[in-house]
Amino acid sequence: MGQGNSQVKITAQDRSILDLKLQRDKLKKYQVRIQTVLDREQEIAKEALKAGNKKKALTALRQRKYQENLLEQTDNQLETLQKLVSSIEYSLIEKDVLFGLKQGNAVLKELNKEMDLDMVEQLLSDTAEGVAYQNEVNEMLSNKMSAADEEEVLAELAALQAEQLSRACPCLPAVPIGNLPERVDAISEPEPAPEPEPEPERRQAIAA
């Protein structure tokens, strides 16, 4: 399946920035060419002096000075173009940021309209009424149940809590459910039996 060609929209601002960058690049190339001429004129002046041709050396140095003035002007123009390009690019970024802030403020206003103060207060009031109603129902149910029913309900609640706790941490020992066994007193040791008394005849024999 073929995909449609996505075309990027080029604005007039993009074209202006592109033209400025092209001019900047041309000035940079011109600077390189001028620097080459400067180096060449200096070599010509040195060679002319060695040959004893002072006039030719002076002409070469004058031409070099003229090229230096051109290079300085080019530097100024290049600096101006660079500042202009940077300013335009920064302005475009600032424009996008302002547009984003504008959109954000619009969304925030819409949210504020949906969540106005009266609506928040009503929501808090409804929540408070719901809590009060739940407390009232609990109190009413508690009054209608006997003490035994209440104990059974509390025991069932404790069992559910113990089950959830054991699932959350299986390493803990299980909590006993129901009433604990009654305390058994320690078994007392049997008292020693008294020794039997001697028979009467045996007593008399012993006495004789």
PDB file of C-alpha atoms in Angstrom:
ATOM      1  CA  MET A   1       0.000   0.000   0.000  1.00  0.00           C
ATOM      2  CA  GLY A   2       1.290   3.382  -0.902  1.00  0.00           C
ATOM      3  CA  GLN A   3       1.553   6.169   1.611  1.00  0.00           C
ATOM      4  CA  GLY A   4       0.642   9.749   0.843  1.00  0.00           C
ATOM      5  CA  ASN A   5       3.522  12.165   0.621  1.00  0.00           C
ATOM      6  CA  SER A   6       3.611  14.371   3.709  1.00  0.00           C
ATOM      7  CA  GLN A   7       4.308  17.945   2.709  1.00  0.00           C
ATOM      8  CA  VAL A   8       5.843  20.363   5.173  1.00  0.00           C
ATOM      9  CA  LYS A   9       4.329  23.806   4.941  1.00  0.00           C
ATOM     10  CA  ILE A  10       6.989  26.469   4.331  1.00  0.00           C
ATOM     11  CA  THR A  11       5.967  29.887   5.555  1.00  0.00           C
ATOM     12  CA  ALA A  12       7.210  33.283   4.464  1.00  0.00           C
ATOM     13  CA  GLN A  13       9.135  33.514   7.718  1.00  0.00           C
ATOM     14  CA  ASP A  14      10.951  30.278   6.903  1.00  0.00           C
ATOM     15  CA  ARG A  15      11.917  31.656   3.501  1.00  0.00           C
ATOM     16  CA  SER A  16      13.207  34.872   5.070  1.00  0.00           C
ATOM     17  CA  ILE A  17      15.371  32.960   7.524  1.00  0.00           C
ATOM     18  CA  LEU A  18      16.671  30.758   4.712  1.00  0.00           C
ATOM     19  CA  ASP A  19      17.604  33.812   2.600  1.00  0.00           C
ATOM     20  CA  LEU A  20      19.442  35.366   5.525  1.00  0.00           C
ATOM     21  CA  LYS A  21      21.395  32.164   6.154  1.00  0.00           C
ATOM     22  CA  LEU A  22      22.329  31.955   2.473  1.00  0.00           C
ATOM     23  CA  GLN A  23      23.647  35.510   2.582  1.00  0.00           C
ATOM     24  CA  ARG A  24      25.569  34.669   5.717  1.00  0.00           C
ATOM     25  CA  ASP A  25      27.174  31.665   4.040  1.00  0.00           C
ATOM     26  CA  LYS A  26      28.148  33.803   1.026  1.00  0.00           C
ATOM     27  CA  LEU A  27      29.831  36.336   3.308  1.00  0.00           C
ATOM     28  CA  LYS A  28      31.785  33.557   5.020  1.00  0.00           C
ATOM     29  CA  LYS A  29      33.037  32.312   1.664  1.00  0.00           C
ATOM     30  CA  TYR A  30      33.940  35.883   0.704  1.00  0.00           C
ATOM     31  CA  GLN A  31      35.912  36.230   3.935  1.00  0.00           C
ATOM     32  CA  VAL A  32      37.938  33.119   3.103  1.00  0.00           C
ATOM     33  CA  ARG A  33      38.715  34.532  -0.334  1.00  0.00           C
ATOM     34  CA  ILE A  34      39.769  37.915   1.073  1.00  0.00           C
ATOM     35  CA  GLN A  35      42.033  36.218   3.617  1.00  0.00           C
ATOM     36  CA  THR A  36      43.696  34.324   0.757  1.00  0.00           C
ATOM     37  CA  VAL A  37      44.299  37.627  -1.064  1.00  0.00           C
ATOM     38  CA  LEU A  38      45.744  39.185   2.088  1.00  0.00           C
ATOM     39  CA  ASP A  39      48.218  36.363   2.520  1.00  0.00           C
ATOM     40  CA  ARG A  40      49.164  36.555  -1.152  1.00  0.00           C
ATOM     41  CA  GLU A  41      49.725  40.359  -1.098  1.00  0.00           C
ATOM     42  CA  GLN A  42      51.957  39.992   1.937  1.00  0.00           C
ATOM     43  CA  GLU A  43      54.085  37.387   0.156  1.00  0.00           C
ATOM     44  CA  ILE A  44      54.320  39.651  -2.898  1.00  0.00           C
ATOM     45  CA  ALA A  45      55.511  42.544  -0.700  1.00  0.00           C
ATOM     46  CA  LYS A  46      58.187  40.342   0.888  1.00  0.00           C
ATOM     47  CA  GLU A  47      59.425  39.077  -2.459  1.00  0.00           C
ATOM     48  CA  ALA A  48      59.503  42.612  -3.896  1.00  0.00           C
ATOM     49  CA  LEU A  49      61.615  43.854  -0.995  1.00  0.00           C
ATOM     50  CA  LYS A  50      64.051  41.000  -1.436  1.00  0.00           C
ATOM     51  CA  ALA A  51      64.355  41.920  -5.103  1.00  0.00           C
ATOM     52  CA  GLY A  52      64.895  45.567  -4.155  1.00  0.00           C
ATOM     53  CA  ASN A  53      61.599  46.690  -5.758  1.00  0.00           C
ATOM     54  CA  LYS A  54      60.300  48.968  -3.027  1.00  0.00           C
ATOM     55  CA  LYS A  55      57.572  50.475  -5.230  1.00  0.00           C
ATOM     56  CA  LYS A  56      56.047  47.091  -5.979  1.00  0.00           C
ATOM     57  CA  ALA A  57      56.184  46.148  -2.317  1.00  0.00           C
ATOM     58  CA  LEU A  58      54.383  49.380  -1.376  1.00  0.00           C
ATOM     59  CA  THR A  59      51.650  48.705  -3.948  1.00  0.00           C
ATOM     60  CA  ALA A  60      51.152  45.196  -2.608  1.00  0.00           C
ATOM     61  CA  LEU A  61      50.854  46.482   0.945  1.00  0.00           C
ATOM     62  CA  ARG A  62      48.331  49.134  -0.157  1.00  0.00           C
ATOM     63  CA  GLN A  63      46.221  46.494  -1.834  1.00  0.00           C
ATOM     64  CA  ARG A  64      46.501  44.370   1.272  1.00  0.00           C
ATOM     65  CA  LYS A  65      45.302  47.260   3.425  1.00  0.00           C
ATOM     66  CA  TYR A  66      42.330  47.770   1.131  1.00  0.00           C
ATOM     67  CA  GLN A  67      41.451  44.092   1.414  1.00  0.00           C
ATOM     68  CA  GLU A  68      41.737  44.305   5.196  1.00  0.00           C
ATOM     69  CA  ASN A  69      39.143  47.116   5.200  1.00  0.00           C
ATOM     70  CA  LEU A  70      36.855  44.949   3.085  1.00  0.00           C
ATOM     71  CA  LEU A  71      37.337  42.043   5.486  1.00  0.00           C
ATOM     72  CA  GLU A  72      36.449  44.263   8.438  1.00  0.00           C
ATOM     73  CA  GLN A  73      33.262  45.428   6.698  1.00  0.00           C
ATOM     74  CA  THR A  74      32.409  41.825   5.918  1.00  0.00           C
ATOM     75  CA  ASP A  75      32.867  40.905   9.572  1.00  0.00           C
ATOM     76  CA  ASN A  76      30.416  43.635  10.596  1.00  0.00           C
ATOM     77  CA  GLN A  77      27.874  42.550   7.995  1.00  0.00           C
ATOM     78  CA  LEU A  78      28.239  38.921   9.023  1.00  0.00           C
ATOM     79  CA  GLU A  79      27.730  39.799  12.669  1.00  0.00           C
ATOM     80  CA  THR A  80      24.604  41.794  11.801  1.00  0.00           C
ATOM     81  CA  LEU A  81      23.152  38.921   9.780  1.00  0.00           C
ATOM     82  CA  GLN A  82      23.887  36.425  12.522  1.00  0.00           C
ATOM     83  CA  LYS A  83      22.146  38.580  15.137  1.00  0.00           C
ATOM     84  CA  LEU A  84      19.182  39.056  12.815  1.00  0.00           C
ATOM     85  CA  VAL A  85      18.826  35.312  12.197  1.00  0.00           C
ATOM     86  CA  SER A  86      19.087  34.574  15.933  1.00  0.00           C
ATOM     87  CA  SER A  87      16.512  37.248  16.758  1.00  0.00           C
ATOM     88  CA  ILE A  88      14.033  35.921  14.219  1.00  0.00           C
ATOM     89  CA  GLU A  89      14.457  32.317  15.358  1.00  0.00           C
ATOM     90  CA  TYR A  90      14.054  33.341  18.997  1.00  0.00           C
ATOM     91  CA  SER A  91      10.931  35.347  18.142  1.00  0.00           C
ATOM     92  CA  LEU A  92       9.434  32.308  16.427  1.00  0.00           C
ATOM     93  CA  ILE A  93      10.142  30.154  19.473  1.00  0.00           C
ATOM     94  CA  GLU A  94       8.677  32.817  21.736  1.00  0.00           C
ATOM     95  CA  LYS A  95       5.594  32.931  19.511  1.00  0.00           C
ATOM     96  CA  ASP A  96       5.123  29.169  19.884  1.00  0.00           C
ATOM     97  CA  VAL A  97       5.539  29.434  23.652  1.00  0.00           C
ATOM     98  CA  LEU A  98       2.964  32.224  23.869  1.00  0.00           C
ATOM     99  CA  PHE A  99       0.578  30.225  21.731  1.00  0.00           C
ATOM    100  CA  GLY A 100       0.999  27.249  24.060  1.00  0.00           C
ATOM    101  CA  LEU A 101       0.345  29.449  27.099  1.00  0.00           C
ATOM    102  CA  LYS A 102      -2.747  30.847  25.436  1.00  0.00           C
ATOM    103  CA  GLN A 103      -4.078  27.376  24.741  1.00  0.00           C
ATOM    104  CA  GLY A 104      -3.275  26.299  28.292  1.00  0.00           C
ATOM    105  CA  ASN A 105      -5.105  29.278  29.765  1.00  0.00           C
ATOM    106  CA  ALA A 106      -8.149  28.510  27.605  1.00  0.00           C
ATOM    107  CA  VAL A 107      -8.219  24.906  28.835  1.00  0.00           C
ATOM    108  CA  LEU A 108      -7.761  26.057  32.435  1.00  0.00           C
ATOM    109  CA  LYS A 109     -10.706  28.451  32.111  1.00  0.00           C
ATOM    110  CA  GLU A 110     -12.902  25.661  30.779  1.00  0.00           C
ATOM    111  CA  LEU A 111     -11.908  23.421  33.691  1.00  0.00           C
ATOM    112  CA  ASN A 112     -12.650  26.203  36.152  1.00  0.00           C
ATOM    113  CA  LYS A 113     -16.110  26.602  34.621  1.00  0.00           C
ATOM    114  CA  GLU A 114     -16.762  22.896  35.064  1.00  0.00           C
ATOM    115  CA  MET A 115     -15.408  22.855  38.631  1.00  0.00           C
ATOM    116  CA  ASP A 116     -16.770  26.080  40.090  1.00  0.00           C
ATOM    117  CA  LEU A 117     -16.850  26.825  43.819  1.00  0.00           C
ATOM    118  CA  ASP A 118     -20.548  26.046  44.247  1.00  0.00           C
ATOM    119  CA  MET A 119     -20.076  22.641  42.683  1.00  0.00           C
ATOM    120  CA  VAL A 120     -17.157  21.816  44.986  1.00  0.00           C
ATOM    121  CA  GLU A 121     -19.096  22.919  48.054  1.00  0.00           C
ATOM    122  CA  GLN A 122     -22.086  20.835  46.987  1.00  0.00           C
ATOM    123  CA  LEU A 123     -19.844  17.813  46.507  1.00  0.00           C
ATOM    124  CA  LEU A 124     -18.347  18.226  49.987  1.00  0.00           C
ATOM    125  CA  SER A 125     -21.813  18.669  51.450  1.00  0.00           C
ATOM    126  CA  ASP A 126     -23.097  15.509  49.751  1.00  0.00           C
ATOM    127  CA  THR A 127     -20.102  13.583  51.051  1.00  0.00           C
ATOM    128  CA  ALA A 128     -20.683  14.792  54.610  1.00  0.00           C
ATOM    129  CA  GLU A 129     -24.365  13.862  54.387  1.00  0.00           C
ATOM    130  CA  GLY A 130     -23.421  10.403  53.123  1.00  0.00           C
ATOM    131  CA  VAL A 131     -21.081   9.832  56.061  1.00  0.00           C
ATOM    132  CA  ALA A 132     -23.718  11.029  58.531  1.00  0.00           C
ATOM    133  CA  TYR A 133     -26.313   8.706  56.964  1.00  0.00           C
ATOM    134  CA  GLN A 134     -23.962   5.747  57.210  1.00  0.00           C
ATOM    135  CA  ASN A 135     -23.296   6.491  60.868  1.00  0.00           C
ATOM    136  CA  GLU A 136     -27.041   6.736  61.480  1.00  0.00           C
ATOM    137  CA  VAL A 137     -27.674   3.361  59.819  1.00  0.00           C
ATOM    138  CA  ASN A 138     -24.905   1.726  61.856  1.00  0.00           C
ATOM    139  CA  GLU A 139     -26.306   3.131  65.080  1.00  0.00           C
ATOM    140  CA  MET A 140     -29.828   1.980  64.202  1.00  0.00           C
ATOM    141  CA  LEU A 141     -28.652  -1.551  63.405  1.00  0.00           C
ATOM    142  CA  SER A 142     -26.621  -1.698  66.598  1.00  0.00           C
ATOM    143  CA  ASN A 143     -29.649  -0.731  68.692  1.00  0.00           C
ATOM    144  CA  LYS A 144     -31.815  -3.447  67.089  1.00  0.00           C
ATOM    145  CA  MET A 145     -29.324  -6.266  67.701  1.00  0.00           C
ATOM    146  CA  SER A 146     -28.815  -8.088  70.948  1.00  0.00           C
ATOM    147  CA  ALA A 147     -25.507  -8.278  72.729  1.00  0.00           C
ATOM    148  CA  ALA A 148     -25.005 -11.840  71.484  1.00  0.00           C
ATOM    149  CA  ASP A 149     -25.640 -10.776  67.881  1.00  0.00           C
ATOM    150  CA  GLU A 150     -23.198  -7.916  68.287  1.00  0.00           C
ATOM    151  CA  GLU A 151     -20.551 -10.295  69.611  1.00  0.00           C
ATOM    152  CA  GLU A 152     -21.096 -12.623  66.640  1.00  0.00           C
ATOM    153  CA  VAL A 153     -20.767  -9.721  64.229  1.00  0.00           C
ATOM    154  CA  LEU A 154     -17.541  -8.556  65.905  1.00  0.00           C
ATOM    155  CA  ALA A 155     -16.184 -12.116  65.850  1.00  0.00           C
ATOM    156  CA  GLU A 156     -16.980 -12.425  62.140  1.00  0.00           C
ATOM    157  CA  LEU A 157     -15.280  -9.087  61.508  1.00  0.00           C
ATOM    158  CA  ALA A 158     -12.186 -10.245  63.403  1.00  0.00           C
ATOM    159  CA  ALA A 159     -12.143 -13.473  61.372  1.00  0.00           C
ATOM    160  CA  LEU A 160     -12.293 -11.545  58.103  1.00  0.00           C
ATOM    161  CA  GLN A 161      -9.495  -9.261  59.264  1.00  0.00           C
ATOM    162  CA  ALA A 162      -7.379 -12.248  60.269  1.00  0.00           C
ATOM    163  CA  GLU A 163      -7.981 -13.874  56.879  1.00  0.00           C
ATOM    164  CA  GLN A 164      -6.917 -10.735  55.028  1.00  0.00           C
ATOM    165  CA  LEU A 165      -3.869 -10.393  57.256  1.00  0.00           C
ATOM    166  CA  SER A 166      -2.826 -13.997  56.642  1.00  0.00           C
ATOM    167  CA  ARG A 167      -3.164 -13.491  52.888  1.00  0.00           C
ATOM    168  CA  ALA A 168      -1.073 -10.324  53.042  1.00  0.00           C
ATOM    169  CA  CYS A 169       1.655 -11.965  55.164  1.00  0.00           C
ATOM    170  CA  PRO A 170       1.497 -15.800  55.170  1.00  0.00           C
ATOM    171  CA  CYS A 171       4.474 -15.965  57.550  1.00  0.00           C
ATOM    172  CA  LEU A 172       2.329 -14.928  60.530  1.00  0.00           C
ATOM    173  CA  PRO A 173       0.607 -17.684  62.569  1.00  0.00           C
ATOM    174  CA  ALA A 174      -3.107 -18.076  62.088  1.00  0.00           C
ATOM    175  CA  VAL A 175      -5.311 -16.207  64.538  1.00  0.00           C
ATOM    176  CA  PRO A 176      -7.657 -18.550  66.452  1.00  0.00           C
ATOM    177  CA  ILE A 177     -11.295 -18.026  65.577  1.00  0.00           C
ATOM    178  CA  GLY A 178     -13.949 -18.341  68.294  1.00  0.00           C
ATOM    179  CA  ASN A 179     -13.706 -18.440  72.037  1.00  0.00           C
ATOM    180  CA  LEU A 180     -10.462 -19.499  73.621  1.00  0.00           C
ATOM    181  CA  PRO A 181     -10.507 -22.716  75.760  1.00  0.00           C
ATOM    182  CA  GLU A 182     -10.991 -22.240  79.467  1.00  0.00           C
ATOM    183  CA  ARG A 183      -7.908 -22.186  81.634  1.00  0.00           C
ATOM    184  CA  VAL A 184      -7.117 -25.601  83.121  1.00  0.00           C
ATOM    185  CA  ASP A 185      -5.644 -25.489  86.584  1.00  0.00           C
ATOM    186  CA  ALA A 186      -2.446 -27.337  87.173  1.00  0.00           C
ATOM    187  CA  ILE A 187      -2.972 -30.966  88.294  1.00  0.00           C
ATOM    188  CA  SER A 188      -2.069 -31.208  91.932  1.00  0.00           C
ATOM    189  CA  GLU A 189       0.094 -34.077  93.015  1.00  0.00           C
ATOM    190  CA  PRO A 190      -1.692 -36.713  95.190  1.00  0.00           C
ATOM    191  CA  GLU A 191      -1.000 -36.559  98.885  1.00  0.00           C
ATOM    192  CA  PRO A 192       0.908 -39.554 100.294  1.00  0.00           C
ATOM    193  CA  ALA A 193      -1.371 -42.189 101.978  1.00  0.00           C
ATOM    194  CA  PRO A 194      -1.047 -42.460 105.775  1.00  0.00           C
ATOM    195  CA  GLU A 195       0.800 -45.486 107.095  1.00  0.00           C
ATOM    196  CA  PRO A 196      -1.476 -48.263 108.570  1.00  0.00           C
ATOM    197  CA  GLU A 197      -1.605 -48.476 112.339  1.00  0.00           C
ATOM    198  CA  PRO A 198      -0.238 -51.716 113.980  1.00  0.00           C
ATOM    199  CA  GLU A 199      -2.749 -54.355 115.033  1.00  0.00           C
ATOM    200  CA  PRO A 200      -3.708 -54.570 118.773  1.00  0.00           C
ATOM    201  CA  GLU A 201      -2.053 -57.974 119.326  1.00  0.00           C
ATOM    202  CA  ARG A 202       1.092 -56.784 117.757  1.00  0.00           C
ATOM    203  CA  ARG A 203       0.961 -53.724 119.985  1.00  0.00           C
ATOM    204  CA  GLN A 204       0.685 -55.884 123.093  1.00  0.00           C
ATOM    205  CA  ALA A 205       3.611 -58.073 122.032  1.00  0.00           C
ATOM    206  CA  ILE A 206       5.675 -55.067 121.504  1.00  0.00           C
ATOM    207  CA  ALA A 207       4.645 -53.637 124.877  1.00  0.00           C
ATOM    208  CA  ALA A 208       5.562 -56.967 126.826  1.00  0.00           C
TER     209      ALA A 208
END
